[in-house]
C-alpha positions as a printed NumPy array, in Angstrom:
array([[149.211, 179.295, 119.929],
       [149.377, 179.821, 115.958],
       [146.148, 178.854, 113.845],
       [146.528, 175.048, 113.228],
       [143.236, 175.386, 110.913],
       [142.646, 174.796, 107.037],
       [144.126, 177.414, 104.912],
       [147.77 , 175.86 , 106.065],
       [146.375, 172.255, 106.203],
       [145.177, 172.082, 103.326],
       [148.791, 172.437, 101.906],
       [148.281, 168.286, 102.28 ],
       [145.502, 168.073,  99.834],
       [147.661, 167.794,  96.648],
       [149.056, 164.563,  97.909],
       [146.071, 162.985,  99.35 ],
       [144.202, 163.665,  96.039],
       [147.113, 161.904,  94.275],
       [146.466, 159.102,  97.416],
       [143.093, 158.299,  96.725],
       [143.399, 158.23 ,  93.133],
       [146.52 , 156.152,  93.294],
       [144.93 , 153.446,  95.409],
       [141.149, 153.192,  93.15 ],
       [143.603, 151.875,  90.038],
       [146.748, 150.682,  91.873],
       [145.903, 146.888,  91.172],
       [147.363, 148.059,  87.033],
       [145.677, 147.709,  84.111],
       [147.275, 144.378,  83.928],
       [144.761, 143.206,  86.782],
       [144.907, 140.502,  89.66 ],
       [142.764, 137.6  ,  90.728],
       [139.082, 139.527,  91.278],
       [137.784, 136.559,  92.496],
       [137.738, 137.623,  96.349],
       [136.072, 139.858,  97.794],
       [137.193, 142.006, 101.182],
       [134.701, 143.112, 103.844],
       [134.118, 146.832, 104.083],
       [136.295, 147.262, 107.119],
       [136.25 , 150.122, 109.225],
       [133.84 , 152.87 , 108.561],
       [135.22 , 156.39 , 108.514],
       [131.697, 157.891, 109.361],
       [132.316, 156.769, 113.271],
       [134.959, 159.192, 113.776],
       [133.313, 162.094, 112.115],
       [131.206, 164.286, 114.124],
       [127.64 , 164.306, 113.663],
       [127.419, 168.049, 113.512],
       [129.455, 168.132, 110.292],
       [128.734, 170.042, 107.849],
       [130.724, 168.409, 104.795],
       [131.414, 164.379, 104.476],
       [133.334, 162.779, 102.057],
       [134.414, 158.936, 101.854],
       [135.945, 156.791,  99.167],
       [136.563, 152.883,  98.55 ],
       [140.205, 152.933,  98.077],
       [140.349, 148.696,  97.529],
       [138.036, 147.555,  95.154],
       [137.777, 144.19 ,  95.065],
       [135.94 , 141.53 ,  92.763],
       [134.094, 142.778,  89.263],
       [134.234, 146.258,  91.13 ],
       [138.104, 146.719,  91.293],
       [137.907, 145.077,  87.396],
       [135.958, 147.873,  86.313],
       [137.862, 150.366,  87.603],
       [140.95 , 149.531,  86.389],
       [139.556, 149.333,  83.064],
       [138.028, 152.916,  82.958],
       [142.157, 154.184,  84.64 ],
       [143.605, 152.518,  81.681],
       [141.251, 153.966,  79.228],
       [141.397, 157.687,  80.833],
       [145.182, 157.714,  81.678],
       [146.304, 156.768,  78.757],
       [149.007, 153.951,  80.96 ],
       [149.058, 150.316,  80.722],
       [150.169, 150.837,  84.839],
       [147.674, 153.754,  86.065],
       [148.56 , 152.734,  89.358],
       [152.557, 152.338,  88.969],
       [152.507, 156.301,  87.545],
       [150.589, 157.472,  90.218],
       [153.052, 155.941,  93.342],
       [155.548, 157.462,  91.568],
       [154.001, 160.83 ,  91.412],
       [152.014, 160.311,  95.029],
       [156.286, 159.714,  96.212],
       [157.395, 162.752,  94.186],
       [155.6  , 164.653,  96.559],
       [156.917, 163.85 ,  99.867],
       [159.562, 165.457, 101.343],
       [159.764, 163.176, 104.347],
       [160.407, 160.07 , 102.643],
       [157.832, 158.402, 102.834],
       [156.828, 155.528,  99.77 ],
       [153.749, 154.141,  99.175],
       [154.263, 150.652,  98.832],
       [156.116, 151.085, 101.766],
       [154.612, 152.719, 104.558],
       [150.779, 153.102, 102.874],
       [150.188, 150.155, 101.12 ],
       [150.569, 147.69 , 103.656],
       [148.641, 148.884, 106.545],
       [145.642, 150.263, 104.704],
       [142.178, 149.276, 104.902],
       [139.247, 149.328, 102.542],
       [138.01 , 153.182, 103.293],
       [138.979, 156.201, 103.717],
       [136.749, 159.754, 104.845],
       [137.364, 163.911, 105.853],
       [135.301, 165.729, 107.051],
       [134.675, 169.403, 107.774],
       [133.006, 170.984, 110.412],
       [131.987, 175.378, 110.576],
       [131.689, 177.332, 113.462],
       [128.195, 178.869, 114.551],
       [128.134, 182.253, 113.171],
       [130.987, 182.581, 110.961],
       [133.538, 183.182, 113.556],
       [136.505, 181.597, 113.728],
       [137.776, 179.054, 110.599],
       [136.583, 175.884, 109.76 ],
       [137.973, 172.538, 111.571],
       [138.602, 169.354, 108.937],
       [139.999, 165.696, 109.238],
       [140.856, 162.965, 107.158],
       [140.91 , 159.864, 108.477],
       [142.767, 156.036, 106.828],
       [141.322, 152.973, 107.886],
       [144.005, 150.588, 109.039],
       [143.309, 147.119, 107.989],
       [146.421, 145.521, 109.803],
       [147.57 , 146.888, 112.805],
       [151.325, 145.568, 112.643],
       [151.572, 146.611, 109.348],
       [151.088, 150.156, 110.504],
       [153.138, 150.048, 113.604],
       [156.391, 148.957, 111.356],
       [155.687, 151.756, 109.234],
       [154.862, 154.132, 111.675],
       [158.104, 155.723, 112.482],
       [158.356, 156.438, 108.885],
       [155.053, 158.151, 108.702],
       [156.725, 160.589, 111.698],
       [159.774, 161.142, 110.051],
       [160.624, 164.491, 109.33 ],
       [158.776, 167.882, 110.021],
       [156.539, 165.559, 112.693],
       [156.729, 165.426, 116.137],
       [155.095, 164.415, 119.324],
       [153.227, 167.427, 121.171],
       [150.606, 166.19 , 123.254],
       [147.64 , 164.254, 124.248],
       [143.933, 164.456, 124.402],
       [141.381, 162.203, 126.101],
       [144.369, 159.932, 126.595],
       [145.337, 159.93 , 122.805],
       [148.96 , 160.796, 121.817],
       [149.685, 163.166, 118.509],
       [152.341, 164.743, 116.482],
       [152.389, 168.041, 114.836],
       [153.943, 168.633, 111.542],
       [155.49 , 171.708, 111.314],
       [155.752, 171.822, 107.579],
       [152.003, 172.223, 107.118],
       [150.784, 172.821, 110.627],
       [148.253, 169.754, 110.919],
       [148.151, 167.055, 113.414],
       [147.86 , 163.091, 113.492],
       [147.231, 159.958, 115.737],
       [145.896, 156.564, 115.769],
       [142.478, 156.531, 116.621],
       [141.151, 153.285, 117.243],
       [141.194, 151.576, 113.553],
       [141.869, 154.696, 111.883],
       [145.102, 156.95 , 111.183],
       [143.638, 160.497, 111.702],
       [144.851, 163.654, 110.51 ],
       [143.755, 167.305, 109.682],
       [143.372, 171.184, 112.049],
       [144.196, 169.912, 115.881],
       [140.153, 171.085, 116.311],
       [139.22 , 168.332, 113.829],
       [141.253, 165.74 , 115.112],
       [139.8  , 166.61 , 118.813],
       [136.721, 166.255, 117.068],
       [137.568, 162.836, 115.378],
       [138.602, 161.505, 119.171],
       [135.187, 162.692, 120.503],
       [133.625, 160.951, 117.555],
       [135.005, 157.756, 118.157],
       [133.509, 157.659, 121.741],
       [130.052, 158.292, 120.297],
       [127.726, 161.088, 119.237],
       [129.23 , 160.154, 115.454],
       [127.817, 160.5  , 112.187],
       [127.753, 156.641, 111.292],
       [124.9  , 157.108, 114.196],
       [122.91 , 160.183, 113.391],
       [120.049, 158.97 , 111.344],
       [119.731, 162.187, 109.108],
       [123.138, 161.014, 107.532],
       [122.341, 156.935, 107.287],
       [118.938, 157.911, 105.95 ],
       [120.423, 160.512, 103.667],
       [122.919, 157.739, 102.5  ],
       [121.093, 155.182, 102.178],
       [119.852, 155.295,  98.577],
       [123.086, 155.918,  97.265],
       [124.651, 153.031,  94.38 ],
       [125.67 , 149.802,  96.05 ],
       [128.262, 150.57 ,  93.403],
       [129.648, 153.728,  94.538],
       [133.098, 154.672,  94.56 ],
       [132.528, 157.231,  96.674],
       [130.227, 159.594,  97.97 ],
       [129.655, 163.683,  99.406],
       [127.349, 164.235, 102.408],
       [126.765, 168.284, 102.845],
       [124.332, 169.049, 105.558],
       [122.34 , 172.525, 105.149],
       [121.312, 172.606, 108.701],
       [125.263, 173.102, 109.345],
       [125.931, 175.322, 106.672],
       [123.007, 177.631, 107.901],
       [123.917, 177.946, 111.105],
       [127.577, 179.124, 110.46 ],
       [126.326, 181.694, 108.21 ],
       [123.554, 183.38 , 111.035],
       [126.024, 186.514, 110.371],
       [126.208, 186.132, 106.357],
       [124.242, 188.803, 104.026],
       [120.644, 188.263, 103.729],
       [120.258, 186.724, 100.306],
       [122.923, 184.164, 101.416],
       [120.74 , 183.397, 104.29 ],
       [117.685, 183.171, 102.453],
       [119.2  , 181.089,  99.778],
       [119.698, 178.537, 102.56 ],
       [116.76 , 178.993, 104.787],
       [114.778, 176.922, 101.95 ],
       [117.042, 173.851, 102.084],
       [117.46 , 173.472, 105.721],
       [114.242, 172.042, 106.82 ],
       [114.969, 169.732, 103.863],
       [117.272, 166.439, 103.811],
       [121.014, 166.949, 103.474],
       [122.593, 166.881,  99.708],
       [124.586, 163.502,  99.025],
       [126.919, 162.875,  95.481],
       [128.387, 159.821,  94.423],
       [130.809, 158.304,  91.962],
       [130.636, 155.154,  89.762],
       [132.745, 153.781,  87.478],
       [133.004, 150.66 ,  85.072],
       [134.732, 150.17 ,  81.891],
       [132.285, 151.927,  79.624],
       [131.34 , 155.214,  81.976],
       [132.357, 157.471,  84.914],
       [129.138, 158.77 ,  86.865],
       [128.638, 161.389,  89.482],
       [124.88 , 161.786,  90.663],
       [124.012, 164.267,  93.236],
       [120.607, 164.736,  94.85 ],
       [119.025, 167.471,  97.369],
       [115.633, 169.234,  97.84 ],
       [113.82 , 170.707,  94.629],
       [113.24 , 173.837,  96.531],
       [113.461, 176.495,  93.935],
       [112.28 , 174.182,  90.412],
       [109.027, 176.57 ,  90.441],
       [110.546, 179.634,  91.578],
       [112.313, 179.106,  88.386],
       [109.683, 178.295,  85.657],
       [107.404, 180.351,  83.633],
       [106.878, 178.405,  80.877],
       [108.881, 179.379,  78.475],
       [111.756, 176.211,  78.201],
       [114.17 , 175.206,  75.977],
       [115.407, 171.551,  75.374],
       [118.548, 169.966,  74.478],
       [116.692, 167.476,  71.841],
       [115.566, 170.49 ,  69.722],
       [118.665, 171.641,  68.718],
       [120.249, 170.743,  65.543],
       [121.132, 167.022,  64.999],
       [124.24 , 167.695,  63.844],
       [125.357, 169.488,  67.1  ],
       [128.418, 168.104,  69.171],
       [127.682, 170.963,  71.722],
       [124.164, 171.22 ,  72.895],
       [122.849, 173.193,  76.183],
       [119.737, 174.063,  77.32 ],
       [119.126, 176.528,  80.188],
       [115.918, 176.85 ,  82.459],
       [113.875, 179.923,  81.837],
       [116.491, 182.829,  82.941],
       [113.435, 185.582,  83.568],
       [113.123, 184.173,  87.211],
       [116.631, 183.296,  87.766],
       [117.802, 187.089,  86.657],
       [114.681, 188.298,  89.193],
       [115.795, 186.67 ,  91.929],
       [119.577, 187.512,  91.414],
       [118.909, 190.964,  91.15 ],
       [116.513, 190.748,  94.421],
       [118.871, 188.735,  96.125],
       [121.554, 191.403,  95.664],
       [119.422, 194.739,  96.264],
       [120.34 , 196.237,  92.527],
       [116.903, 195.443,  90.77 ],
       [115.782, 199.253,  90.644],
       [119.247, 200.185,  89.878],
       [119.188, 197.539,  87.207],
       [115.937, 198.774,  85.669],
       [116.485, 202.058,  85.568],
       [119.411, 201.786,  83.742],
       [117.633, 199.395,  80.899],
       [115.254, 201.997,  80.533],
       [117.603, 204.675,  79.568],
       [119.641, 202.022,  77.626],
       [117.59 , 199.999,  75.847],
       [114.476, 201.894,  76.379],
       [112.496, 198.697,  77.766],
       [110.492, 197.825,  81.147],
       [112.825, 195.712,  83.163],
       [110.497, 193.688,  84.266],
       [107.397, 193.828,  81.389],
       [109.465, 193.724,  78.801],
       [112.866, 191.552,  79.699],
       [112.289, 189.148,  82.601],
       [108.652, 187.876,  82.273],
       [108.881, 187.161,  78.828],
       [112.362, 185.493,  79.661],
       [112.439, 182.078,  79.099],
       [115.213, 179.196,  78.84 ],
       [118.324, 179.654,  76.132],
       [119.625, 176.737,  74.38 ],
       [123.239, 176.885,  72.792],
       [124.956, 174.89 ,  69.883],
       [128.189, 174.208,  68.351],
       [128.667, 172.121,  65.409],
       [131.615, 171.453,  62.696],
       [134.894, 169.054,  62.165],
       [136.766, 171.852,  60.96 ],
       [137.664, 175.76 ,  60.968],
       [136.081, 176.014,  57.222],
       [132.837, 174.297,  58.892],
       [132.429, 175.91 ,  62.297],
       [128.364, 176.553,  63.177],
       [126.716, 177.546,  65.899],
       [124.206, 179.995,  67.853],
       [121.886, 180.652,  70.35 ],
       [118.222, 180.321,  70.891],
       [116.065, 182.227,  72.87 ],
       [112.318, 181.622,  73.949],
       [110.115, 183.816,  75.192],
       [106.511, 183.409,  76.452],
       [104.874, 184.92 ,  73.517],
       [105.408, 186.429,  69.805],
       [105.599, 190.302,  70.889],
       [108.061, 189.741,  73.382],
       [110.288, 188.196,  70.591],
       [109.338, 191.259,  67.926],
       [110.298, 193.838,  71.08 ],
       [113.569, 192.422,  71.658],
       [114.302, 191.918,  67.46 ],
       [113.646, 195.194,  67.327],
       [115.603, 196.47 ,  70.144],
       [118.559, 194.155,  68.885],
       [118.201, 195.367,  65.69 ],
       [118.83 , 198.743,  66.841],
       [121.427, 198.617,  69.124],
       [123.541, 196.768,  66.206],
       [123.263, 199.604,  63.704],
       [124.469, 201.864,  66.449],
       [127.837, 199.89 ,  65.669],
       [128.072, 201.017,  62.133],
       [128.995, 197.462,  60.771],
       [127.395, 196.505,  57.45 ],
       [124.166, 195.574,  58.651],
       [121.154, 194.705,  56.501],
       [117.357, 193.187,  57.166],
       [116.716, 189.183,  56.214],
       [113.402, 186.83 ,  56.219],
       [113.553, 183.495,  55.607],
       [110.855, 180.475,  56.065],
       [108.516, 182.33 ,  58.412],
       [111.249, 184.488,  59.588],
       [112.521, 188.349,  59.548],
       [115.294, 189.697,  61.445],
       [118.202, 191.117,  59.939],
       [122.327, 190.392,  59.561],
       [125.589, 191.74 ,  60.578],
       [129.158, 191.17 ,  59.457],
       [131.861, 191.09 ,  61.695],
       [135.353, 192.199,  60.921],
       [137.618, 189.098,  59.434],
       [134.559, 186.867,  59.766],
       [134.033, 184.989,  56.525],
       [130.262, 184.481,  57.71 ],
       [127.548, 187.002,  58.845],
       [125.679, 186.712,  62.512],
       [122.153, 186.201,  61.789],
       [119.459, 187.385,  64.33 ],
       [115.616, 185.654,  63.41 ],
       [113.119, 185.787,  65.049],
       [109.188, 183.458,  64.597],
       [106.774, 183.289,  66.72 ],
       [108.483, 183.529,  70.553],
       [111.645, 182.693,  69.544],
       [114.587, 184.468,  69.043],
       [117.565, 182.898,  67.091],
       [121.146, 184.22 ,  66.425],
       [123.605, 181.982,  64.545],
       [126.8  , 181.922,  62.664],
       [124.933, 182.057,  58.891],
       [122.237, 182.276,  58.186],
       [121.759, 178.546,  58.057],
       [122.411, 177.733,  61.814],
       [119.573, 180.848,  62.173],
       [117.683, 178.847,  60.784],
       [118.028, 175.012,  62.019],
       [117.557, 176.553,  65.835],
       [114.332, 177.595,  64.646],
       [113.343, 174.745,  62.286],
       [116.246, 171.605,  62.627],
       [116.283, 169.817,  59.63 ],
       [116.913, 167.389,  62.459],
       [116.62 , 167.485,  65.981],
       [119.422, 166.423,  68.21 ],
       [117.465, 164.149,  70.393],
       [116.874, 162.42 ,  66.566],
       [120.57 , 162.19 ,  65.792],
       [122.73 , 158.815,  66.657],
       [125.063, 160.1  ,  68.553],
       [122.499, 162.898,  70.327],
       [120.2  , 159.851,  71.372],
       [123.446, 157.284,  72.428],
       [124.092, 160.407,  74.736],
       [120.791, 161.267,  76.611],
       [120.628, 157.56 ,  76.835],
       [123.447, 157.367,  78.992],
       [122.097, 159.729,  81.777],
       [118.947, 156.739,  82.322],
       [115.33 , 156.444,  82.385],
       [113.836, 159.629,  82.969],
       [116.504, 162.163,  83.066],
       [115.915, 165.749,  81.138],
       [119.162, 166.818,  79.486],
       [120.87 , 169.937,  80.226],
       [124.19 , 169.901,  78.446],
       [125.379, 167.097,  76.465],
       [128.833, 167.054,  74.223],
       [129.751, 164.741,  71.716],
       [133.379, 164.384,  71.442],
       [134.315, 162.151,  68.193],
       [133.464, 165.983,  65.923],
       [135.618, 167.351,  68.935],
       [138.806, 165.214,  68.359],
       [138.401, 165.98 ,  64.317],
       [138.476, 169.53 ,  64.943],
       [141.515, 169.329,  67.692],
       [143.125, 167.359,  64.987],
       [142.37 , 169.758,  61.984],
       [143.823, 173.126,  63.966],
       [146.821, 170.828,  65.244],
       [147.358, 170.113,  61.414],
       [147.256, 174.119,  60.67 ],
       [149.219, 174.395,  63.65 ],
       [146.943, 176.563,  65.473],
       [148.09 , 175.126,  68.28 ],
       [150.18 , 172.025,  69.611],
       [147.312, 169.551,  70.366],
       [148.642, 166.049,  69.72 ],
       [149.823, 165.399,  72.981],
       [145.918, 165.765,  73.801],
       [144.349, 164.423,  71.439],
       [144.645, 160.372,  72.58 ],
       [142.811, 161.942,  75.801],
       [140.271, 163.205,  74.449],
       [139.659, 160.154,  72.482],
       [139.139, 157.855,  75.123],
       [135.553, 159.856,  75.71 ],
       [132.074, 159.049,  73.256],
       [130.435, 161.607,  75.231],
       [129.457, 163.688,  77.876],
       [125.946, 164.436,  79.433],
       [124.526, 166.179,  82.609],
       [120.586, 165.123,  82.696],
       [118.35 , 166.053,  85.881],
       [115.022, 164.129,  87.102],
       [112.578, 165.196,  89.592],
       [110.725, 163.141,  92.103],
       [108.675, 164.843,  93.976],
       [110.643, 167.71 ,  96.365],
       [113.862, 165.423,  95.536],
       [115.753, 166.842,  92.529],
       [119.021, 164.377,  90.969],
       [121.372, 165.577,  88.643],
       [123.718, 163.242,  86.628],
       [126.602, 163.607,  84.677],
       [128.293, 160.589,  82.292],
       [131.288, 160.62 ,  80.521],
       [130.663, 157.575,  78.332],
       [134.073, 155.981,  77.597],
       [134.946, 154.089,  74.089]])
């Protein structure tokens, strides 16, 4: 028999993306009566093995002040007064059976949906997935049933007294299984029948505990399970099997979505186990850079990260040799101890008004005057016009690029290193005149990630539309039709907090 597994499956994913999206804004933008509310219905989890690896599961019927709020963020993001009419359209545009949504979807379909994925011990052999449809109204989905085989599907067998059809088009298989409309690799949906006769996930306690502090709220939500993921990689390289080894005696990693009319949220949580593997010291924040910045990014320190890389892959010596003869410098002495975070920052409405740099910090002043200096002389070796600068505190030096109306200035003070487009964004990474986390619109962002988030990356995106505009007005490029897009975003943020050995990271796009 062929592989019925996921690389041909997942030729389906296109239109059950467009599915799920379709069905979390199909009540319109116009709305219905929110005043009911619908039980949860079936849950997906039952017919997912408890052994699998990956879990995913959606509310595709919002109801009440839940299904309101969606619909307001689809009309705001899509642009549409009918989110949901455009996407049936586009979720029918890509069948080639005929099958219609408000057909043979709409009225059978429950309150959930879920997939899952399950791996093989070892690596052998490829991965078994299913997806599996609640069905809220069982006549409803025998009616539209024979549409749903139409086509490329047939009939070609039966397992543990279940009937289901092949499509030939993709290769996947599908049957009813109990309240649910399963489909996916014919391993998964074997799997799905065993699940529904017990041993499930809805029953394993490491996934209801895992779940179990996720937002009432929630959209939808990810499980992964390390334990799962470890096992099928027993024959993976070593640094992929050490990378793991530290999460599986932890608690699985779960995600969610949220979403109301003035933010989208995804918020993802697993074990801390490398935060002090990765520390030194020597960090950088988002609030420190400029005020004026509508890109700001902040790294951890990237001394331990680049160690562990480079260990991980088995190149460190090769690595430090070659800095030596390069750049003269102890790999390790010189580079990755004193290596600490880097913080980035873009600023400017226009071409004429463009700013930004880089700022490094290191754990102390010499490291900073060793790496100036070692800077400083690998830039004259490219014979651009290149002369020394001090400012406030400050030395380093300057370099002019070809065509660039503006020289890249290199500072350094005390143990940190600064490069910037003019001298003036040199200077403002090293000294703001004010700091982001100061600004309006800097503190309006990091507020939206919560109470005790640290900010890794935050973007502003009222400077960003001004600056789309400007270049479409040059005609740098045609970027009116995206433009209104962009606009419907005040901001975006990704914030982590730590509790304990539980690390959450959270990213907001805050809507207008």
């Amino acid at each position: 028999m062929p592989d019925r597994r996921l690389p041909r499956g997942a030729r389906i994913a296109a239109p059950l993306v467009l599915l799920l999206t379709l069905l979390l804004v199909a009540p319109g933008c116009g709305g219905e009566d929110s005043s009911s509310s619908n039980a949860a219905g079936p849950d997906p989890a039952t017919v997912a093995p408890a052994s699998a690896a990956l879990y995913g599961e959606a509310v595709v019927r919002p109801s009440g002040e839940q299904k309101d709020e969606v619909v307001a963020a689809a009309c705001k993001v899509f642009r549409v007064e009918d989110p949901g009419a455009e996407l049936a359209r586009a979720f029918d545009a890509t069948q080639t059976s005929g099958v219609r949504y408000a057909r043979d979807v709409e009225p059978w379909l429950g309150q959930r949906i879920g997939g899952f994925l399950t791996l093989p011990r070892s690596g052998s052999g490829d991965p078994d997935w299913a997806f599996a449809l609640s069905i809220a109204d069982r006549d409803a989905f025998d009616a539209a049933f024979p549409h749903l085989r139409r086509g490329d599907r047939h009939d070609v067998g039966s397992y543990r007294g279940i009937s289901y059809d092949e499509n030939d088009t993709d290769e996947s298989y599908s049957a009813q299984v109990g309240d649910f409309y399963v489909g996916g690799s014919l391993g998964g949906l074997r799997a799905a029948i065993d699940a529904s006769r017990g041993d499930n996930l809805a029953e394993a306690s490491r996934f209801t505990d895992a779940i179990d502090a996720l937002p009432d709220d929630a959209l939808a939500f990810a499980y992964a399970d390390p334990r799962a993921l470890a096992a099928a990689l027993e024959q993976a390289p070593p640094a992929a099997r050490r990378a793991l080894a530290r999460l599986t005696e932890g608690r699985p990693l779960v995600a969610s979505l949220t979403a109301n009319a003035d933010e989208i949220a995804i918020e993802g949580s697993g074990e801390s186990a490398f935060a002090e593997t990765f520390s030194n010291g020597a960090e950088v924040t988002v609030g420190q850079l400029p005020g004026d910045s509508w890109l700001a990014l902040a790294t951890p320190p990237l001394g331990p990260l680049v160690r562990e890389a480079l260990n991980a892959a088995g190149i460190h010596d090769k690595a430090a040799a070659q800095v030596r003869a390069n750049l003269g410098l102890d790999l390790d002495r010189d580079l990755l101890a004193p290596l600490g975070g880097l913080g980035l920052f873009a600023r400017g409405e226009g071409p004429l008004d463009l700013g930004g740099g880089a700022l490094l910090q290191l754990t102390d002043a010499a490291a900073a005057q060793r790496l100036l200096t070692r800077l400083q002389t690998v830039a004259a070796s490219t014979h651009l016009p290149m002369q020394p600068v001090s400012a406030a505190g400050a030395r380093g030096f300057q370099i002019q690029i070809p065509r660039s109306p503006l020289p890249i200035v290199v500072l350094a003070e005390g143990a940190k290193l600064a490069a910037g487009y003019a001298a003036s964004s040199a200077q403002d990474l090293l000294d703001p005149q004010q700091r982001f986390d100061e600004s309006s619109a800097g503190k309006a962002a990091i507020a939206t990630l919560g109470e005790g988030y640290e900010p890794s990356f935050v973007l502003i995106v009222p400077p960003i539309a001004a600056l789309l505009r400007a270049l479409d007005q040059i005609e740098v490029a045609d970027l009116a039709p995206v433009i209104p897009y962009v606009n419907a975003y005040r901001s975006l943020a990704i914030g982590t907090k730590r509790d304990g050995d539980r690390t959450t990271v959270r990213i907001v796009a805050a809507l207008r």
